[in-house]
Amino acid sequence: MLTREEAISKAKAELKKEYSKEEYSLIQAVRSVEDLEKAKNLLIQRIKEWFNINFPEVTVFDDKLVELISVFSVKENFDEKKLSNIVGDKKAVELTLKAKNSFGAKLQKNDAEALQQLAVQVKSINDTIKYMEEYIEKTSLKVMPNTTRIAGAVVASKLLAKTGDLEKLAKMPASTIQVLGAEKALFKHLKTNSKPPKHGLIFQNAFVSGSPPKERGKKARKIAAKIAIALKADAFTHRDIATYLK
């Protein structure tokens, strides 16, 4: 019989071994990208509202708007040639003309610099997201080789992050995997007897999303069945079966 100290030591060793699995780093990476995307979207909205003080007529959005502000900061600094490198020749002419006739207020130098710095930070977030996505692609292929080759790194890693454990995910039936990520729609179906969801996260797989709407349910069931088999190989047998599943 183990002593208390031996039992604690054994438990610590088992936990250390469990958390040394690369799947847990992959889960954190996926969740980090989700957090970064949320932060980015909030900041872009804030940047747009701030820039509207200076240039309310602006018709550039999202990453293009961030790039524009990071280069020029305010409309008074627009240069048509440089602007065309960001938005194209036609849009550059349009924006330059609108800027000249804009009723937007001129920002103070320190205000313009602060806005520009915020745009630079959003660009940095974009770079981090790109790096993390490349990391997820490589790590997903190592942790879940069969599932990644069948479903794609994005879907495979998000399914893992949703459940938090590869073995737990591998034990789920295909019908559950099919609707993972669509819990709200599923609960609504159970509560109000509305139409059940046909797919959850696996909709992001091109095999499903690229299909006509009427065929998506059938395609989702098919890919979910393949994912369920691939997951069992990844979690338990560690055999390469992706070629046979395609």
CSV table of C-alpha atoms in Angstrom, one decimal, residues 11-235:
chain,number,residue,atom,x,y,z
A,11,ALA,CA,-0.3,11.5,-8.9
A,12,LYS,CA,2.0,14.4,-9.7
A,13,ALA,CA,4.0,12.2,-12.1
A,14,GLU,CA,0.9,11.1,-13.9
A,15,LEU,CA,-0.4,14.6,-14.2
A,16,LYS,CA,2.9,15.8,-15.6
A,17,LYS,CA,2.9,13.0,-18.1
A,18,GLU,CA,-0.7,13.8,-19.1
A,19,TYR,CA,-0.1,17.5,-19.6
A,20,SER,CA,3.1,17.0,-21.5
A,21,LYS,CA,0.9,15.8,-24.4
A,22,GLU,CA,1.1,18.3,-27.3
A,23,GLU,CA,-2.7,18.3,-27.6
A,24,TYR,CA,-3.0,20.6,-24.7
A,25,SER,CA,-0.8,23.2,-26.3
A,26,LEU,CA,-2.8,22.9,-29.5
A,27,ILE,CA,-6.0,23.5,-27.5
A,28,GLN,CA,-4.6,26.7,-26.0
A,29,ALA,CA,-3.4,27.9,-29.4
A,30,VAL,CA,-6.9,27.5,-30.9
A,31,ARG,CA,-8.5,29.3,-28.0
A,32,SER,CA,-5.8,32.0,-28.2
A,33,VAL,CA,-6.7,32.6,-31.9
A,34,GLU,CA,-10.4,32.9,-31.0
A,35,ASP,CA,-9.5,35.5,-28.3
A,36,LEU,CA,-7.3,37.4,-30.7
A,37,GLU,CA,-10.0,37.5,-33.4
A,38,LYS,CA,-12.5,38.9,-30.8
A,39,ALA,CA,-10.0,41.5,-29.7
A,40,LYS,CA,-9.2,42.4,-33.2
A,41,ASN,CA,-12.8,42.9,-34.2
A,42,LEU,CA,-13.5,45.1,-31.2
A,43,LEU,CA,-10.5,47.2,-31.9
A,44,ILE,CA,-11.3,47.6,-35.6
A,45,GLN,CA,-14.8,48.8,-34.6
A,46,ARG,CA,-13.2,51.3,-32.2
A,47,ILE,CA,-10.7,52.5,-34.9
A,48,LYS,CA,-13.5,53.0,-37.4
A,49,GLU,CA,-15.5,55.1,-34.9
A,50,TRP,CA,-12.4,57.2,-34.1
A,51,PHE,CA,-11.4,57.7,-37.7
A,52,ASN,CA,-15.0,58.7,-38.6
A,53,ILE,CA,-14.4,61.9,-36.6
A,54,ASN,CA,-11.7,62.8,-39.2
A,55,PHE,CA,-13.2,61.2,-42.3
A,56,PRO,CA,-16.8,60.1,-41.9
A,57,GLU,CA,-17.1,59.4,-45.7
A,58,VAL,CA,-14.6,56.6,-45.6
A,59,THR,CA,-15.7,53.5,-47.6
A,60,VAL,CA,-12.8,51.2,-46.6
A,61,PHE,CA,-13.3,48.6,-43.9
A,62,ASP,CA,-11.6,46.0,-41.7
A,63,ASP,CA,-8.0,45.2,-42.5
A,64,LYS,CA,-7.8,47.7,-45.4
A,65,LEU,CA,-8.9,50.5,-43.1
A,66,VAL,CA,-6.3,49.4,-40.5
A,67,GLU,CA,-3.6,49.4,-43.1
A,68,LEU,CA,-4.7,52.9,-44.4
A,69,ILE,CA,-4.6,54.4,-40.9
A,70,SER,CA,-1.3,52.8,-40.0
A,71,VAL,CA,0.2,54.4,-43.0
A,72,PHE,CA,-1.5,57.9,-43.1
A,73,SER,CA,-3.1,58.2,-39.7
A,74,VAL,CA,-5.5,60.9,-41.0
A,75,LYS,CA,-7.1,62.0,-44.3
A,76,GLU,CA,-4.9,65.1,-44.5
A,77,ASN,CA,-1.9,62.9,-45.1
A,78,PHE,CA,-3.4,61.0,-48.0
A,79,ASP,CA,-1.1,60.4,-51.0
A,80,GLU,CA,-3.0,59.0,-54.0
A,81,LYS,CA,-0.1,57.0,-55.3
A,82,LYS,CA,0.6,55.4,-51.9
A,83,LEU,CA,-3.1,55.0,-51.3
A,84,SER,CA,-3.5,53.0,-54.5
A,85,ASN,CA,-1.0,50.4,-53.1
A,86,ILE,CA,-3.5,49.7,-50.3
A,87,VAL,CA,-6.9,50.0,-51.9
A,88,GLY,CA,-6.3,50.0,-55.7
A,89,ASP,CA,-6.2,52.9,-58.2
A,90,LYS,CA,-10.0,53.4,-58.6
A,91,LYS,CA,-10.7,53.5,-54.8
A,92,ALA,CA,-7.6,55.7,-54.2
A,93,VAL,CA,-9.0,58.4,-56.6
A,94,GLU,CA,-12.4,58.1,-54.9
A,95,LEU,CA,-11.0,58.5,-51.4
A,96,THR,CA,-8.7,61.3,-52.3
A,97,LEU,CA,-11.6,63.3,-53.8
A,98,LYS,CA,-13.8,62.5,-50.8
A,99,ALA,CA,-11.0,63.6,-48.4
A,100,LYS,CA,-10.7,67.0,-50.1
A,101,ASN,CA,-14.5,67.6,-49.7
A,102,SER,CA,-14.9,65.9,-46.3
A,103,PHE,CA,-16.7,67.7,-43.5
A,104,GLY,CA,-14.7,65.6,-40.9
A,105,ALA,CA,-12.8,67.4,-38.2
A,106,LYS,CA,-9.1,67.8,-38.2
A,107,LEU,CA,-7.5,65.7,-35.4
A,108,GLN,CA,-4.8,67.2,-33.2
A,109,LYS,CA,-1.3,65.7,-33.8
A,110,ASN,CA,-1.3,63.7,-30.6
A,111,ASP,CA,-4.8,62.4,-31.3
A,112,ALA,CA,-3.8,61.3,-34.8
A,113,GLU,CA,-0.6,59.6,-33.5
A,114,ALA,CA,-2.7,57.7,-30.9
A,115,LEU,CA,-5.1,56.5,-33.6
A,116,GLN,CA,-2.2,55.4,-35.8
A,117,GLN,CA,-0.6,53.5,-32.9
A,118,LEU,CA,-3.8,51.6,-32.3
A,119,ALA,CA,-3.9,50.6,-36.0
A,120,VAL,CA,-0.3,49.4,-35.8
A,121,GLN,CA,-1.3,47.3,-32.8
A,122,VAL,CA,-4.1,45.7,-34.8
A,123,LYS,CA,-1.6,44.9,-37.6
A,124,SER,CA,0.5,43.2,-34.9
A,125,ILE,CA,-2.4,41.1,-33.8
A,126,ASN,CA,-2.9,40.1,-37.4
A,127,ASP,CA,0.7,38.9,-37.6
A,128,THR,CA,0.2,37.0,-34.4
A,129,ILE,CA,-2.9,35.3,-35.7
A,130,LYS,CA,-1.1,34.3,-38.9
A,131,TYR,CA,1.8,32.8,-36.9
A,132,MET,CA,-0.6,30.9,-34.5
A,133,GLU,CA,-2.6,29.5,-37.5
A,134,GLU,CA,0.6,28.2,-39.0
A,135,TYR,CA,1.5,26.6,-35.6
A,136,ILE,CA,-2.0,25.1,-35.4
A,137,GLU,CA,-1.7,23.6,-38.9
A,138,LYS,CA,1.7,21.9,-38.1
A,139,THR,CA,0.7,20.8,-34.6
A,140,SER,CA,-2.7,19.5,-35.6
A,141,LEU,CA,-1.0,17.2,-38.1
A,142,LYS,CA,1.3,15.9,-35.4
A,143,VAL,CA,-1.4,15.4,-32.7
A,144,MET,CA,-4.3,14.3,-35.0
A,145,PRO,CA,-2.8,13.2,-38.3
A,146,ASN,CA,-5.7,11.2,-39.6
A,147,THR,CA,-8.4,13.6,-38.4
A,148,THR,CA,-6.4,16.6,-39.8
A,149,ARG,CA,-6.1,15.0,-43.2
A,150,ILE,CA,-9.8,14.1,-43.3
A,151,ALA,CA,-11.3,17.3,-41.8
A,152,GLY,CA,-8.6,19.9,-42.3
A,153,ALA,CA,-6.5,21.5,-39.5
A,154,VAL,CA,-9.1,24.2,-38.7
A,155,VAL,CA,-12.0,21.8,-38.1
A,156,ALA,CA,-9.8,19.1,-36.4
A,157,SER,CA,-8.2,21.5,-33.9
A,158,LYS,CA,-11.5,23.3,-33.2
A,159,LEU,CA,-13.2,20.0,-32.4
A,160,LEU,CA,-10.4,19.2,-30.0
A,161,ALA,CA,-10.5,22.6,-28.4
A,162,LYS,CA,-14.3,22.3,-28.0
A,163,THR,CA,-14.1,19.1,-26.0
A,164,GLY,CA,-10.7,19.7,-24.3
A,165,ASP,CA,-9.4,16.1,-24.6
A,166,LEU,CA,-8.5,13.9,-27.6
A,167,GLU,CA,-9.7,10.6,-26.0
A,168,LYS,CA,-13.0,12.2,-24.9
A,169,LEU,CA,-13.5,13.5,-28.4
A,170,ALA,CA,-12.6,10.1,-29.9
A,171,LYS,CA,-15.2,8.3,-27.8
A,172,MET,CA,-18.0,10.5,-29.1
A,173,PRO,CA,-20.4,9.1,-31.8
A,174,ALA,CA,-20.4,10.6,-35.2
A,175,SER,CA,-23.9,12.1,-34.6
A,176,THR,CA,-22.5,14.2,-31.7
A,177,ILE,CA,-19.4,15.2,-33.6
A,178,GLN,CA,-21.6,16.4,-36.5
A,179,VAL,CA,-23.3,19.0,-34.3
A,180,LEU,CA,-20.4,20.0,-32.0
A,181,GLY,CA,-20.4,23.8,-31.9
A,182,ALA,CA,-24.2,24.1,-32.7
A,183,GLU,CA,-25.3,23.6,-29.1
A,184,LYS,CA,-27.6,26.7,-29.1
A,185,ALA,CA,-29.4,25.5,-32.1
A,186,LEU,CA,-29.7,22.0,-30.6
A,187,PHE,CA,-31.1,23.2,-27.3
A,188,LYS,CA,-33.5,25.4,-29.2
A,189,HIS,CA,-34.6,22.3,-31.2
A,190,LEU,CA,-35.1,20.3,-28.0
A,191,LYS,CA,-37.0,23.1,-26.3
A,192,THR,CA,-39.2,24.5,-29.1
A,193,ASN,CA,-39.3,21.5,-31.5
A,194,SER,CA,-37.7,23.7,-34.2
A,195,LYS,CA,-35.6,22.2,-37.0
A,196,PRO,CA,-32.5,20.4,-35.6
A,197,PRO,CA,-29.0,21.7,-36.6
A,198,LYS,CA,-27.5,19.8,-39.5
A,199,HIS,CA,-23.9,20.7,-38.6
A,200,GLY,CA,-21.7,22.6,-36.2
A,201,LEU,CA,-18.0,23.2,-36.5
A,202,ILE,CA,-17.6,20.8,-39.4
A,203,PHE,CA,-19.5,23.3,-41.6
A,204,GLN,CA,-16.1,25.0,-41.9
A,205,ASN,CA,-14.9,22.0,-43.9
A,206,ALA,CA,-15.0,22.7,-47.7
A,207,PHE,CA,-16.7,19.4,-48.3
A,208,VAL,CA,-19.7,20.6,-46.3
A,209,SER,CA,-19.7,24.4,-46.8
A,210,GLY,CA,-19.1,24.1,-50.6
A,211,SER,CA,-22.1,21.9,-51.1
A,212,PRO,CA,-25.6,23.1,-52.1
A,213,PRO,CA,-27.7,23.8,-48.9
A,214,LYS,CA,-30.0,20.8,-49.5
A,215,GLU,CA,-27.0,18.4,-49.5
A,216,ARG,CA,-25.2,19.8,-46.5
A,217,GLY,CA,-26.9,17.6,-44.0
A,218,LYS,CA,-26.0,14.5,-45.9
A,219,LYS,CA,-22.4,15.7,-46.5
A,220,ALA,CA,-22.1,16.6,-42.8
A,221,ARG,CA,-23.1,13.1,-41.7
A,222,LYS,CA,-20.7,11.6,-44.1
A,223,ILE,CA,-17.7,13.7,-43.0
A,224,ALA,CA,-18.6,13.2,-39.3
A,225,ALA,CA,-18.6,9.5,-39.7
A,226,LYS,CA,-15.1,9.6,-41.2
A,227,ILE,CA,-13.9,12.0,-38.5
A,228,ALA,CA,-15.2,9.6,-35.8
A,229,ILE,CA,-13.2,6.8,-37.3
A,230,ALA,CA,-10.1,8.9,-37.8
A,231,LEU,CA,-10.2,10.2,-34.2
A,232,LYS,CA,-10.2,6.6,-32.8
A,233,ALA,CA,-7.1,5.9,-34.8
A,234,ASP,CA,-5.4,9.1,-33.6
A,235,ALA,CA,-6.3,8.6,-29.9
